[in-house]
Short mmCIF file of C-alpha atoms and ligand atoms in Angstrom, two decimals:
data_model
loop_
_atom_site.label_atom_id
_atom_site.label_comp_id
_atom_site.label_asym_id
_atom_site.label_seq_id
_atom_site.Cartn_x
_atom_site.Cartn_y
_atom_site.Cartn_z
CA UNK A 1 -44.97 -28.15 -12.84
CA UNK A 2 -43.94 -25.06 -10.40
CA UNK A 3 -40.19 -24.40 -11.26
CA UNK A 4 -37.92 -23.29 -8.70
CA UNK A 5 -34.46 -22.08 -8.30
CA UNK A 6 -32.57 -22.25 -4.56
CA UNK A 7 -29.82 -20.14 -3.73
CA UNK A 8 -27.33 -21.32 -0.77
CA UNK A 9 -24.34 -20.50 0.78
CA UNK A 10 -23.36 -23.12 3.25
CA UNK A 11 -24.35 -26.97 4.96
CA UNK A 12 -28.05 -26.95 2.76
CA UNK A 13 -30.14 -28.39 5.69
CA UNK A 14 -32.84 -26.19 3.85
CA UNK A 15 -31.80 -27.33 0.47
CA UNK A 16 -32.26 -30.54 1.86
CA UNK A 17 -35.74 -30.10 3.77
CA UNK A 18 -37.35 -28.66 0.68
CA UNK A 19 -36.22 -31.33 -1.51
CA UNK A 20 -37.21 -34.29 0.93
CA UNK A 21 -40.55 -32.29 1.49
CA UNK A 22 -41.70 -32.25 -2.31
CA UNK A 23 -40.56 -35.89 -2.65
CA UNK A 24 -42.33 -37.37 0.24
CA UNK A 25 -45.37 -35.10 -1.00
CA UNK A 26 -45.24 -35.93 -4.24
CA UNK A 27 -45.65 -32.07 -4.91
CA UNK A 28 -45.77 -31.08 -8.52
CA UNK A 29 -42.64 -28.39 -7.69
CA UNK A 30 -39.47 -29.00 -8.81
CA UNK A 31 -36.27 -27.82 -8.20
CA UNK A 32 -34.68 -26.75 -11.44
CA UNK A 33 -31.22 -24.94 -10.10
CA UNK A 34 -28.89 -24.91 -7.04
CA UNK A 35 -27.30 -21.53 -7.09
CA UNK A 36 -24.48 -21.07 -4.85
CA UNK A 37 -21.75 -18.53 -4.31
CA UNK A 38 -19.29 -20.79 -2.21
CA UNK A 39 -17.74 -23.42 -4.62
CA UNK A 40 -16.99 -25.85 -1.68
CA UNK A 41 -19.97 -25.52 -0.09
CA UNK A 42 -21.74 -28.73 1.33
CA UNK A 43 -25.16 -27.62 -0.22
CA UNK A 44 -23.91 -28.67 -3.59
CA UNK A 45 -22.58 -32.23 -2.96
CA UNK A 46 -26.82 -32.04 -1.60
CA UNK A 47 -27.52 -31.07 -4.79
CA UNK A 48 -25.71 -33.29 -7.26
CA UNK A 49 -26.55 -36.60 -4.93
CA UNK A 50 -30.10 -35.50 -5.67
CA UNK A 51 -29.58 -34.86 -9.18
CA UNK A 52 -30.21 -30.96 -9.46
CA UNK A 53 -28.50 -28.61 -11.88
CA UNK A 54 -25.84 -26.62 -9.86
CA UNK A 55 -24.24 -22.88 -11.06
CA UNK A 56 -21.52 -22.39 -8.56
CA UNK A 57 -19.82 -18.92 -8.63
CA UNK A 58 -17.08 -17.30 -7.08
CA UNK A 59 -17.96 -13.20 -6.82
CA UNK A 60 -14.48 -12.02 -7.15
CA UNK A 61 -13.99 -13.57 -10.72
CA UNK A 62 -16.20 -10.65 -11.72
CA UNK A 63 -15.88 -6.90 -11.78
CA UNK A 64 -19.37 -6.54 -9.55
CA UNK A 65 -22.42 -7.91 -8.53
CA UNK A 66 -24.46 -6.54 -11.31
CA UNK A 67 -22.23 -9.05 -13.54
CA UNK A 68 -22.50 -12.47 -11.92
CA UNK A 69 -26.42 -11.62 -11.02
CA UNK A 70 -27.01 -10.96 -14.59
CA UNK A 71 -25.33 -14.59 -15.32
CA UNK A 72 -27.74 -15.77 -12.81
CA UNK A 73 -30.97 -14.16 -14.47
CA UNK A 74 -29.86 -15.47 -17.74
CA UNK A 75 -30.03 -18.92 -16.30
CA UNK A 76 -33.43 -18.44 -14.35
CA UNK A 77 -34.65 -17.22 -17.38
CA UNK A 78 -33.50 -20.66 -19.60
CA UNK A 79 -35.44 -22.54 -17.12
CA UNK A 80 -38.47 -20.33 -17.12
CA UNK A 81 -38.24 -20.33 -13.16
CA UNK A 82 -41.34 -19.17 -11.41
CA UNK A 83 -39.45 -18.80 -7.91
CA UNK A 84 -36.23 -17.83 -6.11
CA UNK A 85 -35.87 -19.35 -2.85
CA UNK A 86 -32.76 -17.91 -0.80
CA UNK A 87 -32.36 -20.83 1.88
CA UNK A 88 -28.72 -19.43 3.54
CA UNK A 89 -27.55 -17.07 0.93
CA UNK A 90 -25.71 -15.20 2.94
CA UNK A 91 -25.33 -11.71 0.34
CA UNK A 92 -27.46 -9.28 -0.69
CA UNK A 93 -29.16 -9.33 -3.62
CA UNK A 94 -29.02 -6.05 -6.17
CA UNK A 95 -31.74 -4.77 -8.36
CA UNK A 96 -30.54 -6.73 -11.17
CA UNK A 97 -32.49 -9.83 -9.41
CA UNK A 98 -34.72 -7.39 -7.71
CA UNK A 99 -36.78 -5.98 -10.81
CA UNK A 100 -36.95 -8.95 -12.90
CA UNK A 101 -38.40 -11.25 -9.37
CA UNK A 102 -40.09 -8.93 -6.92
CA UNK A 103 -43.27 -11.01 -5.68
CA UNK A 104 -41.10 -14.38 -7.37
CA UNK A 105 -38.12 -14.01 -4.58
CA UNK A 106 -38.43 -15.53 -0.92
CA UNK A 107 -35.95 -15.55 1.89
CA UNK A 108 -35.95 -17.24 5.43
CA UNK A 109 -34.19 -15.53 8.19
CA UNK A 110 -33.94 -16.64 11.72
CA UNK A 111 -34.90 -13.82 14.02
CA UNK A 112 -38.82 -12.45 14.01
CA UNK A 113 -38.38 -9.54 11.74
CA UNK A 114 -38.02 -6.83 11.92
CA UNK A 115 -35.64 -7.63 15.40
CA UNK A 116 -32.04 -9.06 14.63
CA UNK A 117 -31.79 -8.45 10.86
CA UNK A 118 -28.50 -9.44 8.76
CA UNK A 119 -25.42 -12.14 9.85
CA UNK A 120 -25.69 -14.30 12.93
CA UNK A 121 -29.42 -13.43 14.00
CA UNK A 122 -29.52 -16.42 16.14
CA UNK A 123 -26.81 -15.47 18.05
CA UNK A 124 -27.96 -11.71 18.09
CA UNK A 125 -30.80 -12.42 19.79
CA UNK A 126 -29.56 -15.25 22.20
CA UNK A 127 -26.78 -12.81 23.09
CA UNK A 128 -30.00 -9.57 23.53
CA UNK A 129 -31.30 -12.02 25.97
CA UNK A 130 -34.94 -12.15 24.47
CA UNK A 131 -37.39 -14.90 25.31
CA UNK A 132 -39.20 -15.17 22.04
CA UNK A 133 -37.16 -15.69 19.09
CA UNK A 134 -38.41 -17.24 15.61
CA UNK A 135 -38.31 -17.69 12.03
CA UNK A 136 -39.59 -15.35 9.37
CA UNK A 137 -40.43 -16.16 5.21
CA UNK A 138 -40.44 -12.83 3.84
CA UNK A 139 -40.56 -11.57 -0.07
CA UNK A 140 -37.16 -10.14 -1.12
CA UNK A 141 -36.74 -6.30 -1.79
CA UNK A 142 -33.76 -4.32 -2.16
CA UNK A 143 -33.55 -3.75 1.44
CA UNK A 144 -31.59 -6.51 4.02
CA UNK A 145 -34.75 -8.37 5.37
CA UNK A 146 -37.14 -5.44 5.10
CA UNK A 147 -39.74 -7.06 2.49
CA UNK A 148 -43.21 -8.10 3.20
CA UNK A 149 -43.78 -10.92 5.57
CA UNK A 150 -45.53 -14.35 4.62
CA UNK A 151 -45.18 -16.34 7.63
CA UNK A 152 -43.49 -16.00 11.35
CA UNK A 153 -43.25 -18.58 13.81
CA UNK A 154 -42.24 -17.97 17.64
CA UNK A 155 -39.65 -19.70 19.41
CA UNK A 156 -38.79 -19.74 23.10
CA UNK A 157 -35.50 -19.25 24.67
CA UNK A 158 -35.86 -20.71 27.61
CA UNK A 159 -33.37 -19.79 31.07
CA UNK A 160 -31.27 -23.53 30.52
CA UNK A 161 -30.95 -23.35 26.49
CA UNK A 162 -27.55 -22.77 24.68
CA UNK A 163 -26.81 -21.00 21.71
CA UNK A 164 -26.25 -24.40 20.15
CA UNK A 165 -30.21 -25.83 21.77
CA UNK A 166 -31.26 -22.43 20.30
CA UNK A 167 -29.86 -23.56 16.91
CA UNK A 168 -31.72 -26.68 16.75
CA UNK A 169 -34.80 -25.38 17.53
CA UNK A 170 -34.89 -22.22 15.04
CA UNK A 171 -33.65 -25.00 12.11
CA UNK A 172 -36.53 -27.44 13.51
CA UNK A 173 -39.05 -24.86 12.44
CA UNK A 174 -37.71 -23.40 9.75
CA UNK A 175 -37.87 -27.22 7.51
CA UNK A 176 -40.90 -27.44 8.27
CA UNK A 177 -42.69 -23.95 7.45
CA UNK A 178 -40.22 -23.53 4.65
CA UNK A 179 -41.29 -26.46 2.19
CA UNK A 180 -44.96 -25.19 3.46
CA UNK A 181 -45.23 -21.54 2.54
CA UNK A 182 -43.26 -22.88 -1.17
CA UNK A 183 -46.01 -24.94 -1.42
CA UNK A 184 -48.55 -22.01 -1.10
CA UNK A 185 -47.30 -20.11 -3.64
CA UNK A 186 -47.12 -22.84 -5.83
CA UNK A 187 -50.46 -23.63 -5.48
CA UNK A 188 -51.30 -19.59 -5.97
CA UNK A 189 -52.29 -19.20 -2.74
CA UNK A 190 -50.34 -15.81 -1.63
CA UNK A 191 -51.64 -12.66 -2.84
CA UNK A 192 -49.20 -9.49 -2.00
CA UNK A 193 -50.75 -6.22 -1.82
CA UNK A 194 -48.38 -3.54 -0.93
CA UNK A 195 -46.46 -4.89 2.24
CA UNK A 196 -49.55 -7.20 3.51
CA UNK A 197 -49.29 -10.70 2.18
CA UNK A 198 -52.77 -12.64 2.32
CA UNK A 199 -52.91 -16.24 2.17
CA UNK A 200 -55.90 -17.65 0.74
CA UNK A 201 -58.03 -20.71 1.97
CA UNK A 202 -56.89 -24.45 0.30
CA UNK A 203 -59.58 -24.90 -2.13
C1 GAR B 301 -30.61 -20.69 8.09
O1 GAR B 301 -30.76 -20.67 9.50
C2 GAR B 301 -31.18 -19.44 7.48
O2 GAR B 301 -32.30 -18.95 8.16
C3 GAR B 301 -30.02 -18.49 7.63
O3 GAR B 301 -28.90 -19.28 7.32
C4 GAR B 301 -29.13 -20.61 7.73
C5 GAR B 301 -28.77 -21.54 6.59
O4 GAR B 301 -28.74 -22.87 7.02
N1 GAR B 301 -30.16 -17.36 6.76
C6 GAR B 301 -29.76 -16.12 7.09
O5 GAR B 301 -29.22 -15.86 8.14
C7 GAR B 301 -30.01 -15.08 6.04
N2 GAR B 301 -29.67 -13.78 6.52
P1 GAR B 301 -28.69 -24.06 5.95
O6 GAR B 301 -27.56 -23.78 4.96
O7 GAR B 301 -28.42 -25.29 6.76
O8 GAR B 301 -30.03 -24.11 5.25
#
């Protein structure tokens, strides 16, 4: 089966729509790790009531971020994972991830890329005053949110919505194309070539 290893910072709601996705789906993915760098976070009571490995971390009990990111590439490597998918990891990740996962490393951010990049992009843009927001799944590089784009998805801000309307509507869209573009991969389906990503028809 696919492996996969999450990596989350806060409530989960991703954790949780990838996990309900492949069950309903019956999808031959599993998830093999929660990795999380908040040790009271809600994603991991998510993980342990659905029975998935956790390694929770706190990054001031080491001397820098090379150290606990080689802790976490020993571990991906035990479980011979074929995919890192940040879902709300909310810190960058160094070359130490970078060169052992580039092409194997996806992130979601809530903005249409490259507009509103790093913390808060909902508010960022609902604050700009745009009418199209969205959701972006993007390979990771070393940059914050600069890596090749797999799949973007508009969303309206209309004249009557609040920041908290805005919200639901962003997470609405990113549970469902998350769980989707995982399954692509899994299924071999995105090719990267340079910073164009090509997805290739269902067979
Ligand atoms: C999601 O909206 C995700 O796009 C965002 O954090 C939220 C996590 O929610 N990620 C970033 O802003 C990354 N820069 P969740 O913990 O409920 O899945």
């Amino acid at each position: 089966s696919f492996r996969i290893a999450v990596f989350a910072s806060g409530s989960g709601s991703n954790f949780q729509a990838i996990f309900d996705h492949i069950n309903q789906q019956k999808l031959d993915i599993h998830i093999e790790l929660l990795v999380c760098d908040r040790p009271g976070a809600k994603v991991i009571e998510r993980a342990e009531k659905a029975g998935i490995p956790v390694f929770a971390f706190c990054p001031k009990d080491y001397p820098s971020r090379e150290g606990y990111e080689q802790e976490i590439v020993n571990k991906l490597q035990e479980k011979q994972i074929n995919l890192i998918v940040l879902a709300g990891y909310m810190r960058l990740v160094t070359d130490t991830l970078v060169k052992s996962y580039y092409g194997k490393m996806i992130n979601i951010h809530p903005s249409l890329l490259p507009s509103f990049t790093g913390l808060d992009a909902i508010g960022q843009a609902f604050e700009y005053g745009v009418k199209v927001t969205g959701v972006t799944v993007h390979f990771v590089d070393n940059g914050m949110d600069t890596g090749p784009i797999i799949k973007q998805e508009p969303v309206n801000i209309h004249e009557t919505d609040t920041i908290e309307e805005l919200e639901q509507n962003i997470h609405k869209v990113e549970h469902r194309i998350y769980p989707e573009v995982i399954d692509w991969i899994a299924g071999g389906r995105v090719k990267l070539e340079g910073r164009k990503v090509r997805l290739t028809p269902k067979k």
